[in-house]
Every structure is written in structure tokens, then in C-alpha cells.
CSV table of C-alpha atoms and ligand atoms in Angstrom, one decimal:
chain,number,residue,atom,x,y,z
E,22,MET,CA,0.5,-19.9,3.3
E,23,GLN,CA,-2.6,-20.7,1.2
E,24,GLU,CA,-6.2,-21.0,2.2
E,25,SER,CA,-7.9,-24.3,1.4
E,26,SER,CA,-9.5,-24.7,-2.0
E,27,SER,CA,-13.0,-25.1,-0.6
E,28,LEU,CA,-12.7,-21.8,1.3
E,29,ILE,CA,-11.5,-20.1,-1.8
E,30,SER,CA,-14.4,-21.6,-3.9
E,31,SER,CA,-16.8,-20.4,-1.2
E,32,ALA,CA,-15.2,-16.9,-1.3
E,33,ALA,CA,-15.6,-16.8,-5.1
E,34,LYS,CA,-19.2,-17.8,-4.8
E,35,LYS,CA,-19.8,-15.0,-2.3
E,36,LEU,CA,-18.1,-12.5,-4.5
E,37,LYS,CA,-20.3,-13.5,-7.5
E,38,GLU,CA,-23.3,-12.9,-5.3
E,39,GLY,CA,-22.2,-9.3,-4.7
E,40,LYS,CA,-20.6,-9.9,-1.3
E,41,ILE,CA,-17.3,-8.4,0.0
E,42,VAL,CA,-14.3,-10.7,0.7
E,43,ALA,CA,-11.0,-9.5,2.0
E,44,PHE,CA,-8.1,-11.5,0.6
E,45,PRO,CA,-4.3,-11.6,0.9
E,46,THR,CA,-1.9,-10.2,-1.8
E,47,GLU,CA,1.9,-10.1,-1.6
E,48,THR,CA,1.7,-6.3,-0.8
E,49,VAL,CA,-1.2,-5.8,1.6
E,50,TYR,CA,-4.6,-7.3,2.2
E,51,GLY,CA,-7.3,-6.2,-0.3
E,52,LEU,CA,-11.0,-5.6,0.1
E,53,GLY,CA,-12.5,-7.4,-2.8
E,54,ALA,CA,-15.6,-6.9,-4.9
E,55,ASP,CA,-16.7,-8.2,-8.3
E,56,ILE,CA,-16.3,-5.2,-10.6
E,57,SER,CA,-19.3,-6.2,-12.7
E,58,ILE,CA,-21.7,-5.8,-9.7
E,59,PRO,CA,-22.2,-2.0,-9.0
E,60,SER,CA,-23.8,-2.5,-5.6
E,61,ALA,CA,-20.7,-4.5,-4.5
E,62,VAL,CA,-18.4,-1.8,-5.7
E,63,ASP,CA,-20.5,0.8,-3.9
E,64,ARG,CA,-20.2,-1.2,-0.6
E,65,ILE,CA,-16.4,-1.1,-0.8
E,66,PHE,CA,-16.5,2.7,-0.7
E,67,GLU,CA,-19.0,2.6,2.2
E,68,ILE,CA,-17.0,0.0,4.2
E,69,LYS,CA,-13.8,2.0,3.8
E,70,GLU,CA,-15.5,5.3,4.3
E,71,ARG,CA,-13.6,6.3,1.1
E,72,PRO,CA,-14.7,9.3,-1.1
E,73,ILE,CA,-16.3,7.9,-4.3
E,74,ASN,CA,-14.0,9.8,-6.6
E,75,HIS,CA,-11.0,7.8,-5.5
E,76,PRO,CA,-10.4,5.1,-8.0
E,77,LEU,CA,-10.0,1.4,-7.2
E,78,ILE,CA,-7.3,-0.9,-8.6
E,79,ILE,CA,-8.7,-3.9,-10.4
E,80,HIS,CA,-7.0,-7.3,-9.9
E,81,PHE,CA,-7.1,-10.1,-12.5
E,82,SER,CA,-5.0,-13.2,-13.0
E,83,LYS,CA,-3.8,-13.5,-16.6
E,84,ILE,CA,-1.7,-11.1,-18.8
E,85,SER,CA,-3.7,-12.2,-21.8
E,86,GLN,CA,-6.7,-10.4,-20.2
E,87,LEU,CA,-4.9,-7.1,-20.1
E,88,ASN,CA,-6.5,-5.8,-23.3
E,89,TYR,CA,-9.9,-6.8,-22.2
E,90,TRP,CA,-9.7,-4.2,-19.4
E,91,ALA,CA,-7.4,-1.6,-21.0
E,92,GLN,CA,-6.8,-0.1,-24.4
E,93,GLU,CA,-4.2,2.0,-26.2
E,94,ILE,CA,-1.6,0.1,-24.2
E,95,PRO,CA,2.0,1.5,-24.7
E,96,LYS,CA,4.9,-0.9,-25.5
E,97,ALA,CA,6.5,0.1,-22.1
E,98,ALA,CA,3.3,-1.2,-20.3
E,99,TYR,CA,3.6,-4.6,-21.9
E,100,LEU,CA,7.3,-4.7,-21.1
E,101,LEU,CA,6.6,-4.0,-17.4
E,102,ALA,CA,3.7,-6.3,-17.2
E,103,LYS,CA,5.7,-9.2,-18.7
E,104,LYS,CA,8.6,-8.6,-16.3
E,105,PHE,CA,6.7,-7.8,-13.1
E,106,TRP,CA,3.4,-9.6,-13.2
E,107,PRO,CA,2.3,-11.3,-11.1
E,108,GLY,CA,3.8,-8.8,-8.7
E,109,PRO,CA,3.6,-5.5,-6.9
E,110,LEU,CA,3.1,-3.2,-9.9
E,111,THR,CA,0.0,-1.3,-10.9
E,112,LEU,CA,-0.4,0.1,-14.4
E,113,ILE,CA,-2.6,3.1,-15.1
E,114,LEU,CA,-4.1,2.7,-18.6
E,115,PRO,CA,-7.1,3.9,-20.6
E,116,ARG,CA,-10.1,1.7,-19.6
E,117,THR,CA,-12.3,-0.3,-22.0
E,118,ASN,CA,-16.0,-0.4,-21.6
E,119,HIS,CA,-15.7,-3.5,-19.5
E,120,VAL,CA,-14.6,-1.3,-16.6
E,121,SER,CA,-17.3,1.0,-15.4
E,122,LEU,CA,-16.8,4.5,-14.1
E,123,ASN,CA,-17.8,3.6,-10.5
E,124,VAL,CA,-14.6,1.6,-10.3
E,125,THR,CA,-12.4,4.4,-11.7
E,126,GLY,CA,-13.9,7.2,-9.7
E,127,GLY,CA,-15.3,8.7,-12.9
E,128,GLN,CA,-12.0,8.7,-14.8
E,129,ASN,CA,-11.2,7.2,-18.1
E,130,MET,CA,-8.1,5.6,-16.7
E,131,VAL,CA,-8.0,2.4,-14.8
E,132,GLY,CA,-5.4,0.9,-12.4
E,133,LEU,CA,-4.6,-2.8,-13.1
E,134,ARG,CA,-2.5,-5.4,-11.4
E,135,ILE,CA,-2.0,-9.2,-11.2
E,136,PRO,CA,-1.1,-9.9,-7.6
E,137,ASP,CA,1.5,-12.5,-6.7
E,138,HIS,CA,-0.1,-14.5,-4.0
E,139,PRO,CA,-1.4,-18.1,-4.5
E,140,THR,CA,-4.7,-17.5,-2.6
E,141,ALA,CA,-5.4,-14.3,-4.6
E,142,LEU,CA,-4.6,-16.0,-7.9
E,143,THR,CA,-6.6,-19.1,-7.1
E,144,LEU,CA,-9.5,-16.8,-6.1
E,145,LEU,CA,-9.3,-14.8,-9.3
E,146,ASP,CA,-9.2,-18.0,-11.4
E,147,ALA,CA,-12.2,-19.3,-9.5
E,148,MET,CA,-14.2,-16.2,-10.4
E,149,GLY,CA,-14.1,-17.4,-14.1
E,150,PRO,CA,-13.2,-15.8,-17.4
E,151,ASN,CA,-13.5,-12.0,-17.9
E,152,LYS,CA,-13.9,-11.5,-14.2
E,153,ALA,CA,-11.9,-9.1,-12.0
E,154,LEU,CA,-11.9,-7.8,-8.5
E,155,ALA,CA,-11.7,-4.3,-7.3
E,156,ALA,CA,-9.5,-4.3,-4.3
E,157,PRO,CA,-8.3,-1.3,-2.3
E,158,SER,CA,-6.3,-2.0,0.8
E,159,ALA,CA,-8.6,-3.5,3.5
E,160,ASN,CA,-8.4,-0.6,5.9
E,161,ARG,CA,-10.5,2.5,6.7
E,162,PHE,CA,-9.7,5.4,4.5
E,163,GLY,CA,-6.4,7.2,5.5
E,164,ARG,CA,-5.4,4.5,8.0
E,165,ILE,CA,-2.6,1.9,8.0
E,166,SER,CA,-2.9,-0.9,5.5
E,167,PRO,CA,-3.3,-4.5,6.9
E,168,THR,CA,-0.6,-7.0,6.3
E,169,THR,CA,-2.3,-9.9,8.2
E,170,ALA,CA,-5.8,-11.3,8.3
E,171,ALA,CA,-6.0,-10.4,12.0
E,172,HIS,CA,-5.3,-6.7,11.0
E,173,VAL,CA,-8.3,-6.8,8.6
E,174,PHE,CA,-10.5,-8.4,11.3
E,175,ASP,CA,-9.5,-5.6,13.7
E,176,GLU,CA,-10.2,-2.9,11.2
E,177,LEU,CA,-13.3,-4.1,9.4
E,178,GLY,CA,-14.1,-7.6,10.8
E,179,HIS,CA,-17.8,-7.0,11.3
E,180,LYS,CA,-18.3,-5.2,8.0
E,181,VAL,CA,-17.0,-7.8,5.5
E,182,ASP,CA,-18.6,-11.0,4.5
E,183,MET,CA,-15.4,-13.2,4.6
E,184,ILE,CA,-11.7,-12.8,5.2
E,185,LEU,CA,-9.3,-15.2,3.5
E,186,ASP,CA,-6.1,-15.8,5.5
E,187,GLY,CA,-2.9,-16.0,3.5
E,188,GLY,CA,-0.4,-15.3,6.3
E,189,SER,CA,1.7,-12.2,6.5
E,190,CYS,CA,2.2,-10.2,3.3
E,191,LYS,CA,5.7,-10.8,2.0
E,192,ILE,CA,6.2,-7.2,0.6
E,193,GLY,CA,4.2,-5.3,3.3
E,194,LEU,CA,4.0,-2.0,1.4
E,195,GLU,CA,1.5,-1.4,-1.5
E,196,SER,CA,2.3,-1.8,-5.2
E,197,THR,CA,4.3,0.7,-7.2
E,198,ILE,CA,1.8,2.7,-9.4
E,199,VAL,CA,3.0,3.6,-12.8
E,200,GLY,CA,1.4,5.9,-15.4
E,201,PHE,CA,2.4,6.7,-19.0
E,202,LYS,CA,2.5,10.2,-20.4
E,203,ASN,CA,4.0,11.5,-23.7
E,204,ASN,CA,6.1,8.4,-24.1
E,205,SER,CA,7.5,8.6,-20.6
E,206,VAL,CA,6.9,6.3,-17.6
E,207,ILE,CA,6.0,8.1,-14.4
E,208,VAL,CA,5.9,6.6,-10.9
E,209,LEU,CA,2.8,7.9,-9.1
E,210,ARG,CA,3.3,5.8,-5.9
E,211,PRO,CA,6.6,4.1,-5.1
E,212,GLY,CA,6.1,0.6,-3.7
E,213,GLY,CA,7.0,-3.0,-4.1
E,214,VAL,CA,8.9,-2.7,-7.3
E,215,SER,CA,11.9,-0.2,-6.9
E,216,LEU,CA,12.6,2.6,-9.3
E,217,THR,CA,15.9,1.0,-10.1
E,218,LYS,CA,14.3,-2.2,-11.2
E,219,LEU,CA,11.8,-0.3,-13.4
E,220,ALA,CA,14.7,1.7,-15.0
E,221,GLU,CA,16.6,-1.5,-15.7
E,222,VAL,CA,13.7,-3.0,-17.6
E,223,LEU,CA,12.9,0.1,-19.5
E,224,ASP,CA,16.5,1.1,-20.0
E,225,GLU,CA,15.7,4.7,-19.1
E,226,GLU,CA,15.6,6.8,-16.0
E,227,VAL,CA,12.3,6.6,-14.0
E,228,ILE,CA,11.2,9.4,-11.8
E,229,PHE,CA,8.8,9.5,-8.9
E,230,LEU,CA,6.4,12.3,-9.6
E,231,GLU,CA,4.8,13.5,-6.4
E,232,LYS,CA,1.1,14.4,-6.5
E,233,LYS,CA,1.8,18.1,-6.6
E,234,GLN,CA,3.5,17.7,-10.0
E,235,SER,CA,1.1,15.3,-11.5
E,236,ASP,CA,-2.4,15.6,-12.8
E,237,ILE,CA,-3.1,11.9,-12.3
E,238,ARG,CA,-5.0,11.4,-9.1
E,239,VAL,CA,-3.7,9.0,-6.5
E,240,SER,CA,-5.5,8.9,-3.2
E,241,GLY,CA,-2.5,7.3,-1.5
E,242,SER,CA,-0.7,10.4,-2.3
E,243,LEU,CA,-2.9,12.6,-0.1
E,244,ASP,CA,-0.8,14.4,2.4
E,245,SER,CA,-2.1,12.4,5.3
E,246,HIS,CA,-2.4,8.6,4.7
E,247,TYR,CA,-1.3,5.3,6.0
E,248,ALA,CA,-1.5,7.0,9.4
E,249,PRO,CA,-1.7,5.6,13.0
E,250,LEU,CA,-3.9,7.4,15.6
E,251,THR,CA,-0.8,8.2,17.7
E,252,PRO,CA,1.1,11.2,16.5
E,253,LEU,CA,4.1,10.0,14.5
E,254,GLU,CA,7.2,12.1,13.9
E,255,VAL,CA,10.3,11.4,11.7
E,256,TRP,CA,13.6,12.8,12.9
E,257,PRO,CA,17.2,12.3,11.8
E,258,ILE,CA,19.2,10.4,14.4
E,259,LYS,CA,21.0,13.5,15.7
E,260,SER,CA,17.7,15.2,16.7
E,261,LEU,CA,15.8,12.1,17.7
E,262,TRP,CA,17.1,11.9,21.3
E,263,ASP,CA,16.6,15.6,21.9
E,264,ARG,CA,13.0,15.4,20.6
E,265,CYS,CA,12.4,12.4,22.9
E,266,CYS,CA,13.8,14.4,25.9
E,267,GLU,CA,11.4,17.4,25.1
E,268,ILE,CA,8.4,15.1,25.0
E,269,GLU,CA,9.3,13.4,28.2
E,270,LYS,CA,9.7,16.8,29.9
E,271,LEU,CA,6.0,17.4,29.1
E,272,GLY,CA,5.2,14.2,31.0
E,273,LEU,CA,4.3,12.3,27.8
E,274,SER,CA,5.6,8.8,26.8
E,275,PRO,CA,7.3,8.4,23.4
E,276,ILE,CA,8.6,5.2,21.8
E,277,LEU,CA,11.5,5.4,19.5
E,278,LEU,CA,12.0,3.3,16.4
E,279,GLY,CA,15.3,3.3,14.6
E,280,TRP,CA,17.4,1.3,12.2
E,281,SER,CA,20.9,2.7,12.1
E,282,PRO,CA,23.9,1.1,13.8
E,283,GLU,CA,24.1,4.3,15.9
E,284,PHE,CA,20.5,3.9,17.1
E,285,ILE,CA,21.0,0.2,17.8
E,286,THR,CA,24.3,0.8,19.8
E,287,LYS,CA,23.1,3.9,21.6
E,288,LYS,CA,19.7,2.7,22.6
E,289,THR,CA,21.1,0.4,25.3
E,290,ASN,CA,22.7,3.5,27.1
E,291,LYS,CA,19.4,5.5,27.0
E,292,LYS,CA,16.6,5.1,29.4
E,293,TYR,CA,14.0,5.6,26.6
E,294,ILE,CA,11.8,2.8,25.2
E,295,CYS,CA,13.5,1.9,21.9
E,296,PHE,CA,12.5,-0.6,19.2
E,297,PRO,CA,15.0,-1.8,16.6
E,298,MET,CA,13.8,-1.8,13.0
E,299,PRO,CA,15.5,-3.7,10.1
E,300,ASN,CA,18.2,-1.8,8.2
E,301,THR,CA,17.3,-2.9,4.7
E,302,PRO,CA,14.4,-1.3,2.8
E,303,THR,CA,12.8,-4.6,2.0
E,304,ASP,CA,12.8,-5.9,5.5
E,305,TYR,CA,11.9,-2.5,6.9
E,306,GLY,CA,9.0,-2.2,4.4
E,307,ARG,CA,7.7,-5.7,5.3
E,308,GLN,CA,7.6,-4.9,9.0
E,309,LEU,CA,6.6,-1.2,9.0
E,310,TYR,CA,2.8,-1.4,9.0
E,311,ALA,CA,2.6,-4.3,11.5
E,312,THR,CA,5.0,-2.4,13.8
E,313,LEU,CA,3.0,0.9,13.6
E,314,ARG,CA,-0.2,-1.1,14.5
E,315,GLN,CA,1.5,-2.8,17.4
E,316,PHE,CA,2.5,0.5,19.0
E,317,ASP,CA,-0.6,2.5,18.0
E,318,ASN,CA,-2.5,1.0,21.0
E,319,GLY,CA,-2.8,4.0,23.3
E,320,GLN,CA,0.2,3.0,25.3
E,321,TYR,CA,2.4,5.7,23.8
E,322,ASP,CA,1.8,9.4,23.2
E,323,TYR,CA,4.3,9.7,20.4
E,324,LEU,CA,5.9,7.4,17.8
E,325,LEU,CA,9.3,8.9,17.1
E,326,LEU,CA,10.9,7.3,14.0
E,327,GLU,CA,14.5,7.7,12.9
E,328,ALA,CA,14.5,9.1,9.3
E,329,PRO,CA,15.3,6.4,6.7
E,330,PRO,CA,18.4,6.9,4.4
E,331,ASP,CA,17.9,9.4,1.6
E,332,THR,CA,18.7,6.9,-1.1
E,333,PRO,CA,16.5,5.6,-4.1
E,334,ASP,CA,16.0,2.1,-2.6
E,335,TRP,CA,14.3,3.7,0.5
E,336,ILE,CA,11.8,5.9,-1.5
E,337,ALA,CA,8.7,3.7,-0.8
E,338,VAL,CA,9.4,3.6,2.9
E,339,SER,CA,10.2,7.3,3.1
E,340,ASP,CA,7.0,8.1,1.2
E,341,ARG,CA,4.8,6.1,3.6
E,342,LEU,CA,6.5,7.6,6.7
E,343,GLN,CA,6.1,11.1,5.3
E,344,ARG,CA,2.4,10.5,4.8
E,345,ALA,CA,1.9,8.8,8.1
E,346,SER,CA,3.6,11.5,10.0
E,347,PHE,CA,2.2,14.3,12.1
E,348,THR,CA,5.3,16.5,11.4
E,349,VAL,CA,8.3,15.7,9.3
E,350,SER,CA,11.6,17.3,10.0
E,351,THR,CA,14.8,16.9,8.0
E,352,SER,CA,16.8,19.3,10.2
Q,1,TXA,O1,-0.7,-3.1,-3.4
Q,1,TXA,C1,-1.8,-2.5,-3.7
Q,1,TXA,O2,-1.8,-1.8,-4.7
Q,1,TXA,C2,-3.0,-2.9,-2.8
Q,1,TXA,C3,-3.4,-4.3,-3.0
Q,1,TXA,C4,-4.6,-4.7,-2.3
Q,1,TXA,O3,-3.4,-4.6,-4.4
Q,1,TXA,N1,-4.1,-2.0,-3.2
Q,1,TXA,C5,-4.1,-0.7,-2.9
Q,1,TXA,O4,-5.3,-0.1,-3.2
Q,1,TXA,O5,-3.2,-0.1,-2.4
Q,1,TXA,P1,-5.7,1.3,-2.6
Q,1,TXA,O6,-7.1,1.6,-3.2
Q,1,TXA,O7,-5.6,1.3,-1.2
Q,1,TXA,O8,-4.7,2.3,-3.3
Q,1,TXA,C6,-4.7,2.3,-4.7
Q,1,TXA,C7,-4.2,3.6,-5.2
Q,1,TXA,C8,-5.0,4.8,-4.8
Q,1,TXA,O9,-4.1,5.8,-4.3
Q,1,TXA,C9,-5.7,5.2,-6.0
Q,1,TXA,O10,-6.0,6.6,-6.1
Q,1,TXA,C10,-4.7,4.8,-7.1
Q,1,TXA,O11,-4.2,3.6,-6.6
Q,1,TXA,N2,-5.4,4.5,-8.4
Q,1,TXA,C11,-6.3,3.5,-8.7
Q,1,TXA,N3,-6.8,3.7,-9.9
Q,1,TXA,C12,-6.2,4.8,-10.4
Q,1,TXA,C13,-6.4,5.5,-11.6
Q,1,TXA,N4,-7.2,5.1,-12.5
Q,1,TXA,N5,-5.7,6.6,-11.8
Q,1,TXA,C14,-4.8,7.1,-10.8
Q,1,TXA,N6,-4.6,6.4,-9.6
Q,1,TXA,C15,-5.3,5.3,-9.4
Q,2,MG,MG1,-4.9,2.1,0.5
């Protein structure tokens, strides 16, 4: 789904006046500001209630502009950009002077990405040459990212100047963030591009380096992030029913979300409220945030999620569940 060209032109005009426009990308909705207007960038931090040392990803529309925003670009970065842009991949590279420090949270490195959504690309083109948009996910700091325009409206509606509606995001989880260090490629946040796909293109193994092992800061890797207000717990299927029973004994109401054949078949025999989730990582990822929002409405005291499979293709989902969870148990 694409917004009409007149709405997109009016959004570009607002952005160039320093206003804030939320727009769709293929991953999640972004909260956009023209990076050349410091007061607009400052407003992003205010609206999100985000600490100012947490860097913003900048979005642009053409690979040929990459060296306008970044320098000392390794070969591997070009390789990945050519293969995955437009798409759910963010590259962390040394910034040029065209990117000011208020965008990067004071760091010399900048996160860059070309989003794969027709509305986002038309908007970026309408901004004109050498223009880029800073766009964090359009949610309050630490909360669930929005995957529809209605989610953005619920979260921040009265604070933004315009929301472009591009339908539901087709990926539903944020971009994969990649950094480069001593000739190696490091994944700082797993996301829309899988580690396997990165490894295929680079012809080398790619590792997800969790925050504790990395000196590159990623706010999405804070221990609590992407979180609903309702306590969320992740349990292997064998412990899920027991945990549910314990909670019910306390007079509280849980809802269970599972994906495995065992969950799907057993749920009909149980008296608990059960919600089936998709059993592939891409479908699960696409639906996750919308589902968490749907049930984070005060109706339930606990969201109990069946742990996803412990395989590389589920890393992005597992990462988000871990950060969204109140307690995580693998026992
Ligand atoms: O899919 C996405 O990446 C979405 C859409 C809107 O593009 N954006 C997004 O932005 O998720 P945000 O701000 O919610 O998360 C961006 C992450 C943060 O964890 C931030 O710390 C990290 O990217 N990041 C940005 N610039 C960075 C930099 N220079 N160095 C290290 N991490 C950076
Ligand atoms: Mg975010």
C-alpha cells in the first residue's frame, strides 16, 4: 500500500520545514526528521523520550549517496549494500561531516539504511538531493515498535505533525544492524536480514555479538526493550502449562502464545486462553509486535510465550522476546 503522491509531497514539505513525520518502512514505522535541521532532530529525542546519546539511523534513497554520508567504507559494506538495499539492513560506518553529532549521539560512527517501502522511497526522493531522514522506530523509548499507522497514532498521535499510512509492515521486526571491525563483519542487532543470508553474500561466518561483548553502542540491545506493559515471560513448552497453572492459582489471568505443533494440539484440551502464533520465523516476526500490542491492553496479567526454536533463523525473534521479557527461563 502506498500513500498518494500529494500526501507524500506535503509530508516532504513539512519535513523540510523542520516538522516530524512518521512514515512506513518494510521493517517498522519510523519517526522522521530532516537530519540537516538540528531542532527537528532534537524533537525526535523529546517525542520518543529517548536519551540523547542514543544514535539515530539515517535513511536515504540511493546507493550512490552512500559516500556522501559515510567514509572509509570497507569492501564488505559495499557488497552488503548492493545485495540488500533497499532492505532491512543498517550499516554502521564512519560518518562524514554531512552527518552531525546530534544524529549519532556524539559518536563518529553513523547507522545508514535504504528502506524498502514505496512510500518511504518516494518521500526520500521528494526531499531532494543530499537529503536524509533520521528515523528511529516511532514508539516511546523502550516500548514495542509500531507496525501499522494506527499503532503510531496510539503511541504518539498527538505529538507528531503527520503520519503517512503505508499499511502493515511486511517484515515487522527492525533492520539487522551490522558493524565492521578489523576486517570482520559483526551483527549488532539481528533483524530482517538473517545471519545465514549475510554469510552467503560475504562467504564467511557471521556472528551476532551481543552488547556485553561489543563496544559499539546499540540502544535496542539494552536489556529491557521492545517491551509491553504487561509482564511477559518466555518458557519452553514443557514448563509453559505449569507456569500458567501457578499464575492462575494466584487468581491472575495469563494468556498463552505458542507456535509448536504440541502447543497447537494441546491447547484445545486446556482451559487456558491460548493464542496460536505462526511456526516460521518470518511469519512469526511479522506478527509479533502487533500481537503483543493486541494483548497488552490490561485484560491479562501475564503474557506467557512459548520459547522459539534455538536455531539461527529464529535469532531475531528470540532476541526481541528476550528483551521484551520480564523473566526468561530456559529450564
Ligand atoms: O528497522 C529499523 O532499523 C527501524 C526503521 C524505522 O528503519 N529503525 C530503528 O531505529 O529501529 P531505532 O532508533 O529504533 O533503533 C536503531 C538502533 C538503535 O539501537 C541505535 O542504538 C542503533 O540502531 N544505532 C544507530 N546508529 C548507531 C551507531 N552509529 N552506532 C551503533 N548503533 C547505532
Ligand atoms: Mg526502536
